[in-house]
mmCIF file of C-alpha atoms in Angstrom:
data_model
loop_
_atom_site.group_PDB
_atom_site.id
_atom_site.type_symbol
_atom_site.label_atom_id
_atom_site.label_comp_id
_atom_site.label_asym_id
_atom_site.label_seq_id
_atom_site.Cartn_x
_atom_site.Cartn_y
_atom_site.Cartn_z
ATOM 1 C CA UNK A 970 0.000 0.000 0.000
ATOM 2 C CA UNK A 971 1.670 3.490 -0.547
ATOM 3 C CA UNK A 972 2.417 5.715 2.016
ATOM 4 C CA UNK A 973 0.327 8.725 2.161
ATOM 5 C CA UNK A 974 1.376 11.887 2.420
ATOM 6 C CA UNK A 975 1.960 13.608 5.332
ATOM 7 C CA UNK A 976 -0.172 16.367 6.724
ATOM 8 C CA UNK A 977 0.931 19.979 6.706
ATOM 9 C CA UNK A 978 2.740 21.270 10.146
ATOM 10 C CA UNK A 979 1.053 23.869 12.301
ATOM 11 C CA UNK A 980 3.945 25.852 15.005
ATOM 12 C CA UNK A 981 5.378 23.644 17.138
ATOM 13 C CA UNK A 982 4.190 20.453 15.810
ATOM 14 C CA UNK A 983 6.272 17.233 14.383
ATOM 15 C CA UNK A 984 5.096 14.600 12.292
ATOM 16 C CA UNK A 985 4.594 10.880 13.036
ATOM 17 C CA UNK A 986 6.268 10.484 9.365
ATOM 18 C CA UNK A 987 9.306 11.581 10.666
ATOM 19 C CA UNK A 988 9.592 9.376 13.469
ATOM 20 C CA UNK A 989 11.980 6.608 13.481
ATOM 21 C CA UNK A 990 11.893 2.942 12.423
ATOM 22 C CA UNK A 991 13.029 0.627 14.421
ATOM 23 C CA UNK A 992 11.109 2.688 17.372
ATOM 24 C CA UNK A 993 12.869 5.647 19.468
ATOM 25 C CA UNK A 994 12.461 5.465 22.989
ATOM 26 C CA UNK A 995 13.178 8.819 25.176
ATOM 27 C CA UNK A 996 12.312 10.665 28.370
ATOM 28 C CA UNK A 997 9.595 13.998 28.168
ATOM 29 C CA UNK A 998 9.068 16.425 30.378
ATOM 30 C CA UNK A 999 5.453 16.184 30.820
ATOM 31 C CA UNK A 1000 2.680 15.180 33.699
ATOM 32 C CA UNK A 1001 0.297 12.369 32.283
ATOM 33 C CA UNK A 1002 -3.126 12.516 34.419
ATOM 34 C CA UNK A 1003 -5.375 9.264 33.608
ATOM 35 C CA UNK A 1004 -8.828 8.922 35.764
ATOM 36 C CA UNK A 1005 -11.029 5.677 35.424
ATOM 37 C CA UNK A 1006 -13.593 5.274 37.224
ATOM 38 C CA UNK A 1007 -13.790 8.861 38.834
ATOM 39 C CA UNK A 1008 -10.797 7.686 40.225
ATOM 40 C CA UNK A 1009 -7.420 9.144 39.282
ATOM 41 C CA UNK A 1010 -5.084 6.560 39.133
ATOM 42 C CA UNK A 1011 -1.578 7.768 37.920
ATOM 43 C CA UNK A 1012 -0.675 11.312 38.375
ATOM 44 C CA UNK A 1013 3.182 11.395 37.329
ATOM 45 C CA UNK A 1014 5.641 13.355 35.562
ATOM 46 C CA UNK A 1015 7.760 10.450 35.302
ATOM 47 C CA UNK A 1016 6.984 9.869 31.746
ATOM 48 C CA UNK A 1017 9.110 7.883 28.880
ATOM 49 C CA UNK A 1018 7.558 7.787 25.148
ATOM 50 C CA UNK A 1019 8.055 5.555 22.170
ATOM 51 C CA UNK A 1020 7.849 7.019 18.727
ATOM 52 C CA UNK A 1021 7.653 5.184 15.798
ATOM 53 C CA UNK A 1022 6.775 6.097 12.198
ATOM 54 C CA UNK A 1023 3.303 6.563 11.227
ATOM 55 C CA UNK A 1024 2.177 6.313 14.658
ATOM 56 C CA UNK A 1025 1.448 9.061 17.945
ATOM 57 C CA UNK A 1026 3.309 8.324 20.892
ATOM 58 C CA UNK A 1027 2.813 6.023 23.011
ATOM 59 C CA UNK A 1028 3.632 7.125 26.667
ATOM 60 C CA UNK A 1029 4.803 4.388 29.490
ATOM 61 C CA UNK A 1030 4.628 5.299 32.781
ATOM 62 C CA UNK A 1031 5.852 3.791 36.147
ATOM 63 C CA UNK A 1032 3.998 1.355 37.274
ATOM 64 C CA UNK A 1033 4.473 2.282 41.223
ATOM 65 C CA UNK A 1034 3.536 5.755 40.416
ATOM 66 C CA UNK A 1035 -0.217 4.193 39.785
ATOM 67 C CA UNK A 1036 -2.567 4.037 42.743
ATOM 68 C CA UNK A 1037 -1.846 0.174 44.851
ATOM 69 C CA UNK A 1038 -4.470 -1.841 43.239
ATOM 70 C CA UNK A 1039 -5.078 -0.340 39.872
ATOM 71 C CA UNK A 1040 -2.978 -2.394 37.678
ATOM 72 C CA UNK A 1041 -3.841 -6.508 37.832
ATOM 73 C CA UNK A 1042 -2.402 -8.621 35.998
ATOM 74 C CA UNK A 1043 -4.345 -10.062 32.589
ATOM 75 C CA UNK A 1044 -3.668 -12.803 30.693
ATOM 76 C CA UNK A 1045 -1.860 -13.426 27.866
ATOM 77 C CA UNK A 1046 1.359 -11.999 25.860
ATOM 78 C CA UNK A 1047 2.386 -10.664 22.775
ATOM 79 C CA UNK A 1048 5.808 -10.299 21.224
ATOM 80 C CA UNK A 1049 6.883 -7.112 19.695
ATOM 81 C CA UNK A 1050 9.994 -7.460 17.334
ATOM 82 C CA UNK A 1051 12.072 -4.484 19.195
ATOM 83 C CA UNK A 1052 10.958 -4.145 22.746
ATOM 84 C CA UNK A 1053 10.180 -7.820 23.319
ATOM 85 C CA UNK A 1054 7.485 -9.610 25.015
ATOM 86 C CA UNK A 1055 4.472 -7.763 26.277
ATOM 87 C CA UNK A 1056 2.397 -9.096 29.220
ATOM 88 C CA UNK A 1057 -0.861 -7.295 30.178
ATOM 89 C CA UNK A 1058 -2.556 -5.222 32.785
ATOM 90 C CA UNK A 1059 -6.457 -4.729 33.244
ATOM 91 C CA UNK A 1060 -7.519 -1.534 35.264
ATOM 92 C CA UNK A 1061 -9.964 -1.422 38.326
ATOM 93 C CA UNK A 1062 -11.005 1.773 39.821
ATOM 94 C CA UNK A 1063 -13.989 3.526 41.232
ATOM 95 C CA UNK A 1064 -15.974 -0.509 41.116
ATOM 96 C CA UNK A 1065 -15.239 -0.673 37.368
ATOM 97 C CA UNK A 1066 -12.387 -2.510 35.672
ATOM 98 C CA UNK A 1067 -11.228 -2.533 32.149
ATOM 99 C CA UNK A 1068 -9.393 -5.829 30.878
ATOM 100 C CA UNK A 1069 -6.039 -5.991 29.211
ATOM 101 C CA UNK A 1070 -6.195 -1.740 28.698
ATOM 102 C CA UNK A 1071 -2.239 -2.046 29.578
ATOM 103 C CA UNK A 1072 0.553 -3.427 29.054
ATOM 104 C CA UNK A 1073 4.370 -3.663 29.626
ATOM 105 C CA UNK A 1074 7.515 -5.397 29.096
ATOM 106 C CA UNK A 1075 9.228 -6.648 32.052
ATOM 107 C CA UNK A 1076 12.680 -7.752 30.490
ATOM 108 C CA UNK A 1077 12.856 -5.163 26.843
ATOM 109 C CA UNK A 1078 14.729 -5.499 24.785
ATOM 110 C CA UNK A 1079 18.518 -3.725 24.281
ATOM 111 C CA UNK A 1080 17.765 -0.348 23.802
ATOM 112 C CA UNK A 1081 14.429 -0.238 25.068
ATOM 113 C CA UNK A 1082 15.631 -0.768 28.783
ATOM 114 C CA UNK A 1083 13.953 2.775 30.011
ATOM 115 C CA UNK A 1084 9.977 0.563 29.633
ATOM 116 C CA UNK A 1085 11.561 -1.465 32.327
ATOM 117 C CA UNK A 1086 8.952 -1.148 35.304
ATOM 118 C CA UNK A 1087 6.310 0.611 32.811
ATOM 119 C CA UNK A 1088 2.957 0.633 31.587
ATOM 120 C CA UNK A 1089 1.204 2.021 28.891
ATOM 121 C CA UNK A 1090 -2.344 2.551 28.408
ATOM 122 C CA UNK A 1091 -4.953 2.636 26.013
ATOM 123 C CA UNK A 1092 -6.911 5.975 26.237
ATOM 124 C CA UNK A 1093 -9.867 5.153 25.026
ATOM 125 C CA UNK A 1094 -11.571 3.140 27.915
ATOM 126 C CA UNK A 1095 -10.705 5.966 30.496
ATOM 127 C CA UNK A 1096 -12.332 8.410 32.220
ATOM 128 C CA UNK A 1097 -9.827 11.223 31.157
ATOM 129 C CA UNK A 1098 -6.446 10.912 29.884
ATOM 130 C CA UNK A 1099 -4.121 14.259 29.805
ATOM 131 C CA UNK A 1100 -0.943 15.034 28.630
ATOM 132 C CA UNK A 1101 0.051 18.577 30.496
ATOM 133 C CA UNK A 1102 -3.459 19.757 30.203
ATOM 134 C CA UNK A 1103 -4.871 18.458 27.056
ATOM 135 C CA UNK A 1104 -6.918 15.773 26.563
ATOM 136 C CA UNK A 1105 -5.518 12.865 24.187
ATOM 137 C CA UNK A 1106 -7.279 11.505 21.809
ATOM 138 C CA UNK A 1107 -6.690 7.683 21.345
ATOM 139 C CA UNK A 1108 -4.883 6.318 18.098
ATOM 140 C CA UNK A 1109 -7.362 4.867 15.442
ATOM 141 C CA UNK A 1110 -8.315 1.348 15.815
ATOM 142 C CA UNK A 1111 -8.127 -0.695 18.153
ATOM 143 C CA UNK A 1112 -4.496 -2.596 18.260
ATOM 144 C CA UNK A 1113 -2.387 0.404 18.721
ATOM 145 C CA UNK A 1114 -1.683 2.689 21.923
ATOM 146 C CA UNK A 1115 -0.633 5.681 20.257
ATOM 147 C CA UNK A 1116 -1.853 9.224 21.960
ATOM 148 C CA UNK A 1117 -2.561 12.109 19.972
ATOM 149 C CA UNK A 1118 -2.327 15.450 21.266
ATOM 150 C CA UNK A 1119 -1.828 18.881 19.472
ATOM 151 C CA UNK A 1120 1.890 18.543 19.049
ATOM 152 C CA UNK A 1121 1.833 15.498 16.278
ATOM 153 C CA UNK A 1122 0.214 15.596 13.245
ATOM 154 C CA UNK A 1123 -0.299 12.468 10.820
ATOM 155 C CA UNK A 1124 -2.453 11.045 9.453
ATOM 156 C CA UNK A 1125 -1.846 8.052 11.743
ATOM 157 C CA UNK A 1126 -2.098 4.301 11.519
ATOM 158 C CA UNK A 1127 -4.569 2.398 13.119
ATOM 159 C CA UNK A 1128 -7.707 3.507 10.989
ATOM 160 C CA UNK A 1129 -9.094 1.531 8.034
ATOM 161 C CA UNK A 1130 -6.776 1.018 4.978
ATOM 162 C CA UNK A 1131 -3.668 1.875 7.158
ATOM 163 C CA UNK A 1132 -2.559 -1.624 7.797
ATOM 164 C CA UNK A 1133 -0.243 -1.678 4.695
ATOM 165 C CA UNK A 1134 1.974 1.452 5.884
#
């Protein structure tokens, strides 16, 4: 499938086409707020993202910064070829629970040692997720974890026809 082209850059923005491939993995100065359940259960600056072409960030965050009880572990795994293998988290907060909405990697890969001890979540079954302030809007589709905020521009994968990019 060919690439599309990528969308014009407002101020201040960069584009998911420029990202990296294999994935880049870096600390960011920002505070990640996610509620579920009228509960907020991870209020942190202590934030590392992965960016990877075509795709928004996707933002890990440490797992002891989350409120005791939140995180359970799921079933399952999933290998990815440059972080490793993936084992899951389901979220319970506030008498509701999500399953498998998270996920880590407990031994990454070389080069992705900075997920060690993190989670990422999918913002779509939460309350609220925020990136300093804004609300993120969840990556198309539902495989991907990607956030999307005003600082990335796309278009992004995870919609329909995208699978070939």
């Amino acid at each position: 499938m060919k690439r599309p082209s990528p969308a014009p850059l407002a101020p201040g923005q960069e584009s998911v086409w420029d990202y990296p491939r294999p994935p880049a993995v870096d600390r960011v100065d920002r505070r990640v707020i996610v509620a579920f359940g009228g509960v907020t259960v991870v209020d942190t600056r202590d934030v590392v993202r992965v960016r990877e072409t075509s795709h928004p960030p996707v933002y890990y965050l440490k797992i002891s910064d989350f409120v005791p009880g939140s995180l359970v572990d799921a079933s399952g795994s999933s290998w990815c070829e440059f972080k490793g293998r993936a084992a899951y988290f389901d979220l319970v907060a506030g008498g509701r629970s999500a399953e498998g909405v998270g996920w880590t990697y407990p031994e990454p890969s070389r080069g992705y040692e900075l997920l060690e001890g993190r989670v990422a979540l999918y913002a779509g079954p939460m309350d609220s997720v925020t990136v300093d302030g804004e609300t993120v809007i969840p990556q198309p589709g539902g495989f991907y974890g990607g956030w999307i905020t005003h600082e990335v521009a796309g278009p992004f994968k995870g919609g329909p026809g995208s699978s070939g990019w």
